[in-house]
Amino acid sequence: MATPAEPQTAPFGTWDSPITAATLTSKGISFSGIAATADGTIYVNEGRPAEEGRNCIVEWRNNQPRDVLPAAYSARTAVHGYGGAAFNTTSDGKVIFADWKTHGVYILDPATCDVTAAVEPDEKIWYAAFNSHPKRPELVFAIREDHHGKEVVNELVVINTGNKKVEVAATGADFYSHPTFSPAGDRVSWIQWNHPEMPWTGTELFSAPWKDEKVGTPVKLAGNGDEESILQPRWGPDGTLFFVSDRTGYWQFYRWSPDGSDEPRAIVIEGLEKGEFAHPEWLLGSCTYVLPNANTIVAAWTQNATERLVIIDLEKNTYTFPAHIASLTGIQHSAVALTSPTSIAVIASTPTAPSTVYHISLTNNDASAPTVLRSSTSVTISDTYFSRAQHISFPRTISTHPNTLSHAFFLPPTNPKYSSAPGELPPLIITIHGGPTIHTDPGLSMMWQYYTTRGYAVALLNYAGSSGYGRAYRKLLNGSWGVLDVHDAADCARYLISEGKVHPSRIGITGVSSGGYATLQAICMFPTLFTGAVSVSGISDVEALVAETHKFESHYAFRLLFDDKVPETEEEKRKVYRERSPRFHADKIKAKLLLLQGTDDEIVPLNQAQAMADDVQRSGGVAKLVIFEGEGHGYPRKAENGLQAKEVEEGWWKVNLAEVNGE
């Protein structure tokens, strides 16, 4: 047997890696939704950079894949700005989907791959979140978003795919989600909310009878202003309505029976009360739990920003974390589908495997490893290259929040072919997630392994305002956006420096959207701490954001900036806008700044990045703006653009972190 080669000594940040930019783009895919039919056939929505960012529906039958969506279509929506819930299966085994190019709704016959229009397409009317009647599959409950007028109008509708007629089922609220028929087809349920609430701050759950193809008088079951977030209502097989509420401070299960007049009842499982069974719904169609039978819930349970699959026995009020699926995490959005009473399909990651579609048996006598259907990368890499995420908590130093902790996942540089010189410390990249109300989980991300295999340390910051730690932690950012999150980033860097884990003068920071905003704020507020920065679709002017952003987030910034103390005058508001807008503090920046931006970003328009670059350069600083034609919000979707973005980004870090000061 050959003796393994001794690791080569080379400076951090210069190591050769088997993970290339192509691994993340042309050789990678993403998964944005999963569904299944009654016979156990699985359908997955795959985002494909190599196909101009198209979303293709893939059928899995007997663990064998087949593309069923013709190449002319892309299953994707922009309802609520971020989309989601672009497709679903129907009760007769077909697939209904929204097309990105035409905004039309279509019925797909998987057997023949024939596509027929369900409604007459209109580029200004968008649909999402489809749910077909269990006995009348041509009747589909859905969300409609109308962009014809000056104000965007959201409604619940029933689509008759047979005659292409659309009837309004509920209107008047600013937003709707989760339109669903009961198993018997005699009731419907949905969630709604109004400005200034967001799905994770305050929503209401409604149910109504369904008779003669009409929605009857609705009854509110739960929800109260900004005090309670109701998410993921789902009908059990016996007609019980389950949902998740954070009225206790954590998203926990409740159930309601339409047969009686009782209020919804809490499902209290001792040992799981301090964790959460839902995530902030930036995307429509979240599904992180299923109901195999009337007495069982299979769910993703989150604690310390780490998801785990749990099986709950409602009769005994007990739970188990099955060993054969214990490593699965990162289970968010439309991630779980029931394929039989004893099996599920799941989109998940593990500490050593990126986002993957698994088929899993739930029976004790078949506790075999999950069946891998498809990984998000086609490249095979030894797990010896992978850096394992380590959850860390560190003290805040900001005077407004004494004796409190912030959190992150730390990934040390890892590559079996390399080692560093004695005493050398690695450069650090702190990445700040968007939202700001989401969280980063410890599942393997090839994006960040790209850097750890090259000799960078990475910190995945779950700053104040992140989910995964309960409602109180999410609310910490209210009134402190652009301040507390930024201080958490600085404290994370200081903590890792004090622990001797990273080089004190090679600290980089990056983020997307709100994370890009925090990145820009950080290099203004802590100019000597950060050496380099990369902002992707980042906000540079919060006043412009408030004036220009889409309906879904049009009131969101007020709570983040002012909490419940909105100034009475425009002059007072503008003072805060200026204080919290990094473009107006560009003269303080010393870090080298790279901005990546799409031309078609409707959430944070191109003018935000352009203004930031201009102001930094005007102040004598270094700022480079790279613009991607035809790309929207966030990282580029198309392979060639993604490849360019990653190569530019890596070059930026190499010069400004790995080779800083010529060291």
XYZ file of C-alpha atoms in Angstrom:
663
model
C 0.000 0.000 0.000
C 1.341 3.395 -1.021
C 2.212 5.798 1.739
C 0.129 8.999 1.577
C 2.146 11.987 0.413
C 3.167 14.461 3.079
C 1.122 17.678 2.956
C 2.811 20.476 1.052
C 3.570 23.645 2.973
C 2.030 26.663 1.267
C 0.561 29.989 2.401
C -3.113 30.056 3.341
C -5.306 31.229 0.495
C -3.018 29.810 -2.212
C -3.838 26.114 -1.975
C -4.971 24.225 -5.073
C -8.506 22.883 -4.709
C -10.528 20.167 -6.466
C -13.534 22.498 -6.194
C -13.517 24.779 -9.209
C -15.753 27.642 -10.267
C -17.327 25.233 -12.760
C -18.242 22.942 -9.851
C -20.505 25.715 -8.575
C -21.934 26.715 -11.957
C -22.056 24.510 -15.057
C -21.491 21.351 -12.997
C -23.950 22.301 -10.267
C -27.709 22.585 -9.891
C -30.113 23.760 -7.178
C -33.398 22.368 -5.882
C -36.298 24.763 -5.316
C -39.207 22.436 -4.605
C -40.399 18.865 -4.252
C -43.784 17.135 -4.552
C -45.161 13.619 -4.937
C -48.267 11.884 -6.294
C -50.397 9.307 -4.498
C -48.506 6.428 -6.136
C -45.179 7.683 -4.767
C -43.817 9.315 -7.908
C -41.527 12.188 -6.953
C -41.172 15.496 -8.786
C -38.300 17.905 -8.153
C -37.791 21.439 -9.460
C -34.149 21.769 -10.519
C -32.443 25.105 -11.204
C -29.884 24.602 -13.974
C -27.209 27.257 -14.547
C -26.012 25.354 -17.632
C -29.438 25.906 -19.224
C -29.476 29.692 -18.834
C -30.787 29.314 -15.299
C -33.902 27.370 -16.378
C -35.956 25.488 -13.794
C -36.775 21.982 -14.996
C -39.271 19.569 -13.422
C -37.739 16.108 -13.045
C -39.773 12.972 -12.405
C -38.380 10.200 -10.188
C -40.179 6.891 -10.607
C -38.642 3.780 -9.012
C -35.569 5.913 -8.272
C -35.048 6.625 -11.992
C -35.040 10.247 -13.257
C -36.705 11.700 -16.319
C -37.006 15.320 -17.403
C -40.712 15.898 -18.003
C -40.835 19.664 -18.529
C -40.194 20.612 -22.167
C -37.175 22.850 -22.731
C -39.353 25.794 -23.795
C -40.647 26.187 -20.216
C -39.099 27.183 -16.889
C -41.037 26.417 -13.675
C -40.439 29.544 -11.647
C -42.475 32.435 -10.228
C -41.924 35.945 -8.931
C -45.042 36.240 -6.755
C -44.186 38.251 -3.605
C -40.932 39.157 -5.363
C -39.034 36.024 -4.371
C -41.404 33.413 -5.784
C -41.553 29.810 -4.700
C -44.378 27.262 -5.057
C -43.990 27.286 -8.845
C -45.413 23.791 -9.290
C -47.412 21.046 -7.620
C -48.899 17.696 -8.438
C -52.646 17.421 -9.005
C -55.026 14.845 -7.580
C -55.162 12.977 -10.918
C -51.377 12.567 -11.151
C -50.539 15.485 -13.414
C -48.393 18.539 -12.695
C -49.494 22.180 -12.659
C -46.824 24.854 -12.983
C -46.173 28.547 -13.586
C -43.846 29.456 -16.456
C -41.184 32.102 -15.852
C -41.129 33.434 -19.413
C -44.850 33.905 -20.061
C -46.177 34.007 -16.469
C -48.728 31.522 -17.734
C -50.096 28.534 -15.793
C -49.966 25.144 -17.478
C -50.931 21.508 -16.944
C -48.182 19.021 -17.666
C -48.994 15.380 -18.430
C -45.850 13.552 -17.253
C -46.685 10.447 -19.284
C -46.501 12.307 -22.606
C -44.796 15.585 -21.571
C -47.684 17.407 -23.257
C -48.371 20.911 -21.902
C -51.738 22.685 -22.053
C -52.662 26.152 -20.809
C -54.666 26.272 -17.574
C -55.433 29.998 -17.915
C -54.957 32.520 -20.677
C -51.421 33.903 -20.165
C -51.040 37.558 -19.201
C -47.549 38.889 -18.536
C -48.882 41.158 -15.781
C -50.812 38.467 -13.891
C -48.714 35.984 -11.951
C -49.766 32.802 -10.144
C -48.242 30.488 -7.529
C -49.025 27.987 -4.733
C -51.320 25.599 -6.604
C -53.484 23.023 -4.812
C -55.987 20.882 -6.712
C -59.306 19.634 -5.333
C -58.997 15.969 -4.219
C -62.070 14.891 -6.224
C -62.202 17.574 -8.915
C -58.601 17.906 -10.142
C -59.551 20.561 -12.684
C -60.328 22.959 -9.785
C -57.140 24.514 -8.422
C -56.828 26.817 -5.401
C -53.995 29.348 -5.975
C -52.531 32.800 -5.370
C -52.905 35.446 -8.052
C -50.819 38.613 -8.177
C -52.092 41.334 -10.520
C -49.594 43.951 -11.747
C -51.923 45.825 -14.105
C -52.697 48.763 -11.839
C -50.575 51.234 -9.964
C -50.818 49.033 -6.875
C -50.089 45.306 -7.000
C -53.137 43.262 -5.920
C -52.841 39.821 -4.308
C -55.850 37.485 -4.082
C -56.810 33.870 -3.622
C -58.491 32.382 -6.672
C -59.906 29.107 -7.927
C -58.743 28.181 -11.412
C -60.946 25.900 -13.505
C -58.337 24.387 -15.776
C -61.066 22.818 -17.915
C -62.608 26.070 -19.118
C -59.753 28.427 -18.094
C -62.037 30.502 -15.883
C -60.689 32.122 -12.728
C -62.919 32.994 -9.761
C -61.832 35.129 -6.789
C -62.020 33.150 -3.532
C -60.635 35.715 -1.074
C -59.551 39.319 -1.456
C -58.850 42.387 0.652
C -55.677 41.321 2.475
C -52.285 42.483 1.274
C -50.872 38.957 1.013
C -51.921 35.295 0.985
C -50.149 31.951 1.228
C -50.786 28.214 1.594
C -54.205 27.890 -0.145
C -55.206 24.266 0.517
C -58.197 21.921 0.158
C -58.991 19.444 2.936
C -58.659 15.713 2.101
C -62.450 15.346 1.780
C -62.637 18.459 -0.365
C -65.287 20.076 1.825
C -63.112 22.795 3.386
C -60.270 25.117 2.485
C -57.628 26.909 4.533
C -55.110 29.659 3.953
C -52.887 32.262 5.620
C -53.147 36.013 5.113
C -51.501 39.162 6.452
C -51.348 42.899 5.928
C -48.717 45.610 5.941
C -46.555 46.261 7.870
C -46.348 42.580 8.857
C -44.152 39.935 7.281
C -44.883 36.187 7.359
C -42.577 35.750 10.361
C -43.972 38.673 12.379
C -47.761 38.464 12.170
C -50.116 36.309 10.088
C -53.645 34.943 10.409
C -54.989 31.461 9.664
C -58.437 31.083 8.096
C -60.647 28.152 7.196
C -63.921 28.099 5.274
C -66.396 25.531 3.936
C -66.218 24.585 0.249
C -69.556 23.946 -1.416
C -70.896 24.245 -4.958
C -67.439 25.255 -6.206
C -67.396 28.269 -3.881
C -65.544 29.285 -0.744
C -68.010 29.892 2.091
C -67.790 32.284 5.014
C -64.261 32.142 6.467
C -63.435 31.837 10.157
C -60.175 33.041 11.673
C -58.575 30.225 13.654
C -55.374 31.847 14.901
C -53.098 34.852 14.550
C -52.965 38.299 16.076
C -51.259 41.331 14.550
C -47.514 41.406 15.118
C -47.721 39.054 18.082
C -47.971 35.683 16.353
C -46.656 34.147 13.150
C -48.713 31.258 11.768
C -47.018 29.130 9.113
C -47.471 25.900 7.166
C -51.129 24.917 7.678
C -51.533 21.316 6.518
C -54.549 18.981 6.602
C -54.071 15.576 8.183
C -55.555 12.482 6.556
C -58.457 12.485 9.056
C -59.405 16.108 8.312
C -57.574 17.688 11.251
C -55.861 20.961 10.375
C -52.295 21.246 11.667
C -50.246 24.437 11.687
C -47.210 26.024 13.286
C -47.347 29.088 15.572
C -44.670 30.973 17.492
C -46.990 32.291 20.223
C -44.753 30.585 22.834
C -41.611 32.176 21.396
C -40.812 29.187 19.177
C -42.614 27.838 16.099
C -44.477 24.853 17.562
C -47.318 22.594 16.379
C -51.047 23.152 16.909
C -54.115 21.343 15.599
C -57.771 22.145 14.988
C -60.716 19.929 14.154
C -63.508 21.382 11.981
C -65.986 18.960 13.594
C -66.095 20.873 16.892
C -66.064 24.426 18.155
C -62.875 24.093 20.173
C -60.003 26.525 19.736
C -56.815 25.124 18.178
C -54.875 23.035 20.691
C -51.135 23.076 21.249
C -49.155 19.908 20.627
C -46.632 19.950 23.463
C -43.802 17.461 23.094
C -41.517 17.603 26.115
C -37.939 18.111 24.978
C -38.796 19.865 21.709
C -40.355 23.063 23.118
C -37.218 25.206 22.698
C -36.811 24.445 19.019
C -38.762 25.374 15.891
C -40.787 23.512 13.258
C -40.788 26.269 10.641
C -38.628 28.919 8.991
C -39.281 32.477 7.804
C -41.250 32.192 4.572
C -39.416 34.373 2.113
C -40.453 31.837 -0.499
C -43.969 30.547 -1.003
C -44.885 26.902 -0.517
C -42.773 25.969 2.491
C -43.122 22.335 3.505
C -40.856 20.999 6.231
C -43.242 18.485 7.773
C -45.674 15.805 6.563
C -48.405 13.668 8.132
C -48.067 9.978 7.188
C -51.139 9.135 9.290
C -53.453 10.781 11.804
C -51.082 10.112 14.707
C -47.647 10.811 13.211
C -45.711 13.900 12.197
C -42.382 13.715 10.380
C -40.759 17.122 10.649
C -37.599 19.180 10.488
C -36.906 20.530 13.981
C -34.455 23.433 14.283
C -32.330 24.360 17.271
C -29.247 26.583 17.161
C -29.811 27.022 13.410
C -29.417 23.276 12.860
C -32.229 21.181 11.375
C -32.845 17.551 12.331
C -35.553 15.175 11.128
C -37.771 13.958 13.936
C -40.689 11.502 14.023
C -43.423 12.477 16.497
C -45.961 10.001 17.897
C -49.047 12.068 18.729
C -50.776 9.258 20.664
C -47.881 8.829 23.074
C -46.544 12.405 22.897
C -43.078 11.021 22.232
C -40.473 11.530 19.529
C -37.426 9.905 17.984
C -34.484 11.157 15.970
C -33.871 8.111 13.731
C -30.176 7.290 13.565
C -30.162 6.561 9.819
C -31.192 10.146 9.015
C -29.477 11.881 11.930
C -26.933 13.688 9.748
C -29.497 15.406 7.512
C -29.813 19.166 7.996
C -30.508 22.275 5.914
C -34.158 21.216 5.464
C -35.892 24.473 4.545
C -38.567 25.845 2.204
C -40.289 23.237 -0.024
C -38.143 20.367 1.171
C -40.294 17.392 2.246
C -42.837 15.266 0.359
C -44.741 12.194 1.516
C -44.243 9.312 -0.931
C -46.110 6.628 1.046
C -47.321 6.075 4.626
C -43.813 4.822 5.407
C -41.491 6.919 3.237
C -40.624 10.505 2.369
C -38.509 12.410 -0.128
C -36.345 15.192 1.302
C -34.078 17.950 0.032
C -31.301 18.184 2.610
C -27.588 18.454 3.156
C -25.186 16.910 5.661
C -21.868 18.112 7.128
C -20.116 16.274 4.271
C -22.667 16.345 1.434
C -24.194 19.387 -0.286
C -27.896 19.829 -1.004
C -29.232 16.480 -2.207
C -32.569 14.821 -2.930
C -33.017 11.723 -0.757
C -35.665 9.003 -0.598
C -36.040 7.745 2.959
C -37.779 4.812 4.622
C -39.386 5.611 7.975
C -39.943 2.048 9.211
C -37.831 0.637 12.021
C -37.216 -2.605 10.134
C -35.785 -0.744 7.150
C -33.432 1.732 8.788
C -31.054 1.668 5.847
C -29.159 4.712 4.686
C -31.235 7.185 2.678
C -31.278 6.586 -1.068
C -29.527 9.379 -2.921
C -31.569 10.442 -5.926
C -29.531 13.443 -7.049
C -26.831 15.692 -5.618
C -26.560 19.384 -6.381
C -23.076 18.762 -7.765
C -21.945 16.206 -10.340
C -18.366 16.378 -9.113
C -17.135 13.652 -6.753
C -14.768 14.945 -4.089
C -13.316 13.067 -1.122
C -14.836 14.216 2.148
C -11.295 14.634 3.514
C -11.365 18.010 1.761
C -14.469 19.197 3.586
C -14.358 21.583 6.518
C -16.943 20.660 9.187
C -19.026 23.557 10.482
C -18.523 24.250 14.198
C -21.244 26.203 16.035
C -19.761 29.046 18.061
C -21.317 31.611 20.391
C -19.483 34.769 21.317
C -20.159 37.811 23.525
C -21.403 41.099 22.162
C -19.425 44.225 23.011
C -22.075 46.789 22.007
C -23.300 48.689 25.071
C -26.987 48.419 24.139
C -26.940 44.608 24.496
C -24.704 43.721 27.453
C -24.265 40.113 28.547
C -25.753 38.686 25.347
C -24.402 36.292 22.754
C -24.342 36.159 18.982
C -23.774 33.001 16.952
C -22.007 31.639 13.897
C -20.703 28.487 12.286
C -16.913 28.434 11.929
C -15.223 26.525 9.111
C -11.429 26.194 9.454
C -9.307 25.828 6.298
C -9.114 22.167 5.282
C -7.163 20.458 2.499
C -5.333 17.142 3.013
C -2.647 18.106 0.477
C -1.563 21.256 2.282
C -0.419 22.575 5.607
C 0.686 25.998 6.724
C 3.999 27.186 8.042
C 4.334 27.027 11.845
C 2.666 29.989 13.501
C 0.855 31.140 10.371
C -2.819 31.998 10.721
C -5.413 31.881 7.935
C -7.339 34.797 6.461
C -11.006 34.937 7.453
C -14.079 35.546 5.312
C -17.175 36.437 7.332
C -20.322 35.830 5.309
C -23.561 37.552 6.274
C -26.773 35.934 5.060
C -29.543 37.930 3.439
C -33.044 38.496 4.638
C -32.074 39.606 7.234
C -34.594 37.172 8.742
C -33.202 33.774 7.738
C -30.294 31.703 9.017
C -27.329 29.760 7.715
C -27.248 26.068 8.670
C -24.235 23.750 9.096
C -24.910 21.700 5.967
C -22.111 21.472 3.416
C -22.035 24.458 1.056
C -19.769 24.051 -1.944
C -19.641 27.846 -2.207
C -17.798 28.066 1.098
C -15.848 24.827 0.733
C -14.472 26.471 -2.406
C -12.662 28.831 -0.045
C -11.844 26.547 2.885
C -10.098 24.123 0.517
C -7.986 27.054 -0.710
C -6.850 27.890 2.799
C -9.365 30.439 4.015
C -11.283 30.255 7.264
C -14.980 31.076 6.885
C -17.499 32.233 9.491
C -21.199 31.848 8.652
C -22.701 34.565 10.836
C -26.182 34.153 12.344
C -26.416 37.671 13.700
C -29.213 39.210 15.772
C -32.370 38.977 13.699
C -31.587 35.523 12.342
C -34.029 32.660 12.621
C -33.145 29.312 14.158
C -32.921 30.659 17.719
C -36.527 31.649 18.504
C -38.736 34.714 18.075
C -36.941 36.860 20.672
C -33.637 36.512 18.812
C -35.377 37.380 15.512
C -36.843 40.538 17.060
C -33.490 41.795 18.358
C -32.781 43.509 15.059
C -35.944 45.645 15.112
C -34.819 49.267 15.218
C -31.154 48.212 14.992
C -30.747 47.106 11.375
C -27.387 48.193 10.059
C -26.061 48.526 13.612
C -26.484 45.402 15.758
C -25.963 42.970 12.884
C -22.811 44.841 11.919
C -21.503 44.854 15.490
C -22.140 41.089 15.598
C -19.928 40.712 12.517
C -17.157 42.741 14.140
C -17.485 40.798 17.392
C -17.287 37.520 15.468
C -14.016 38.629 13.887
C -12.613 39.838 17.198
C -13.581 36.620 18.935
C -11.890 34.411 16.330
C -8.810 36.641 16.452
C -8.693 36.414 20.253
C -8.992 32.631 20.050
C -5.956 32.516 17.764
C -7.900 30.984 14.896
C -7.460 33.674 12.214
C -4.993 36.336 11.095
C -5.833 39.683 12.731
C -5.099 41.803 9.645
C -6.603 39.558 6.982
C -10.324 39.825 7.642
C -12.814 39.923 4.787
C -16.572 40.313 4.831
C -19.252 39.483 2.261
C -23.021 39.179 1.929
C -25.976 39.152 -0.427
C -28.888 41.625 -0.353
C -29.381 42.587 3.299
C -26.101 40.765 3.918
C -24.541 42.999 1.287
C -25.930 45.992 3.149
C -24.371 44.797 6.419
C -21.108 44.259 4.538
C -21.091 47.851 3.326
C -22.031 49.127 6.780
C -19.269 47.060 8.372
C -16.471 48.551 6.292
C -17.793 52.036 7.129
C -18.231 51.433 10.867
C -15.078 49.327 11.399
C -12.658 50.605 8.735
C -9.506 49.197 10.336
C -10.902 45.738 11.078
C -11.828 44.606 7.567
C -9.292 44.381 4.750
C -11.575 43.475 1.850
C -15.289 43.228 1.111
C -17.614 41.752 -1.503
C -21.215 42.970 -1.705
C -23.723 41.110 -3.891
C -26.955 43.013 -4.610
C -26.239 45.026 -1.476
C -28.240 48.030 -0.275
C -26.271 51.275 -0.127
C -29.104 53.776 0.356
C -31.991 52.730 2.612
C -34.110 55.747 1.691
C -33.931 54.743 -1.963
C -34.729 51.165 -0.983
C -37.872 52.228 0.867
C -38.960 54.310 -2.115
C -38.217 51.756 -4.831
C -38.610 48.246 -3.456
C -41.428 45.834 -4.307
C -44.747 45.410 -2.473
C -43.719 42.455 -0.297
C -40.956 44.407 1.466
C -42.332 47.924 1.063
C -42.961 48.296 4.835
C -40.335 45.855 6.091
C -37.516 48.385 6.440
C -39.550 50.643 8.758
C -39.641 48.080 11.557
C -35.997 47.173 11.024
C -34.944 50.815 11.138
C -37.381 52.299 13.661
C -39.074 49.372 15.475
C -42.392 50.832 16.709
C -41.009 54.370 16.993
C -41.333 55.685 13.448
C -40.399 59.401 13.385
C -43.271 61.762 12.755
C -41.536 63.960 10.195
C -39.769 63.170 6.943
C -36.795 65.183 8.147
C -36.370 62.917 11.171
C -36.736 59.820 9.008
C -34.196 61.135 6.534
C -31.685 61.679 9.332
C -31.867 57.974 10.237
C -31.786 56.973 6.564
C -28.566 58.937 6.140
C -27.006 57.513 9.300
C -27.781 53.956 8.176
C -26.852 54.348 4.473
C -23.239 53.341 3.758
C -22.935 55.392 0.561
C -23.025 58.548 2.667
C -20.121 57.321 4.797
C -17.943 56.131 1.926
C -15.128 58.463 2.962
C -14.504 56.261 6.016
C -13.887 53.094 3.984
C -10.369 51.666 3.842
C -11.206 48.120 2.757
C -11.043 47.218 -0.939
C -14.629 46.806 -2.161
C -16.033 44.580 -4.914
C -19.702 44.940 -5.908
C -21.553 42.305 -7.968
C -24.916 43.340 -9.401
C -27.522 42.185 -11.925
C -29.180 44.585 -14.348
C -32.648 43.094 -13.757
C -32.676 43.258 -9.967
C -36.084 44.660 -8.992
C -35.527 44.203 -5.246
C -32.265 46.158 -4.921
C -31.869 48.010 -8.234
C -28.557 48.503 -10.029
C -28.471 52.186 -9.104
C -27.716 51.208 -5.490
C -24.444 49.487 -6.423
C -23.538 52.194 -8.923
C -24.020 54.941 -6.335
C -21.879 53.063 -3.808
C -19.047 52.508 -6.276
C -19.122 56.149 -7.350
C -19.082 57.459 -3.781
C -16.179 55.221 -2.717
C -14.130 56.176 -5.765
C -14.971 59.861 -5.302
C -13.637 59.589 -1.745
C -10.361 58.126 -2.965
C -11.127 54.511 -2.065
C -11.019 51.329 -4.134
C -14.326 49.989 -5.469
C -14.915 47.726 -8.451
C -18.423 47.178 -9.840
C -19.128 44.121 -12.005
C -22.513 44.147 -13.743
C -24.301 41.054 -15.079
C -26.742 41.582 -17.922
C -30.096 39.856 -17.538
C -29.461 38.733 -13.956
C -31.785 39.484 -11.054
C -31.343 39.602 -7.295
C -28.460 37.712 -5.708
C -25.797 35.532 -7.267
C -26.042 35.071 -11.053
C -28.163 32.115 -12.201
C -26.613 31.591 -15.625
C -23.502 29.410 -15.746
C -21.297 31.834 -17.662
C -22.211 34.709 -15.335
C -21.770 32.573 -12.236
C -18.358 31.462 -13.495
C -17.271 35.037 -14.058
C -18.587 36.135 -10.665
C -16.738 33.391 -8.815
C -13.471 34.004 -10.643
C -13.628 37.756 -9.993
C -14.547 37.153 -6.346
C -11.735 34.668 -5.755
C -9.231 36.993 -7.372
C -10.422 39.790 -5.104
C -9.914 37.729 -1.947
C -6.570 36.397 -3.119
C -5.151 39.880 -3.648
C -6.789 41.543 -0.656
C -6.626 38.747 1.948
C -4.203 35.994 0.948
C -1.539 38.312 -0.471
C -2.282 41.449 1.540
C 0.692 43.746 2.138
C 2.804 41.444 -0.004
C 3.034 38.870 2.794
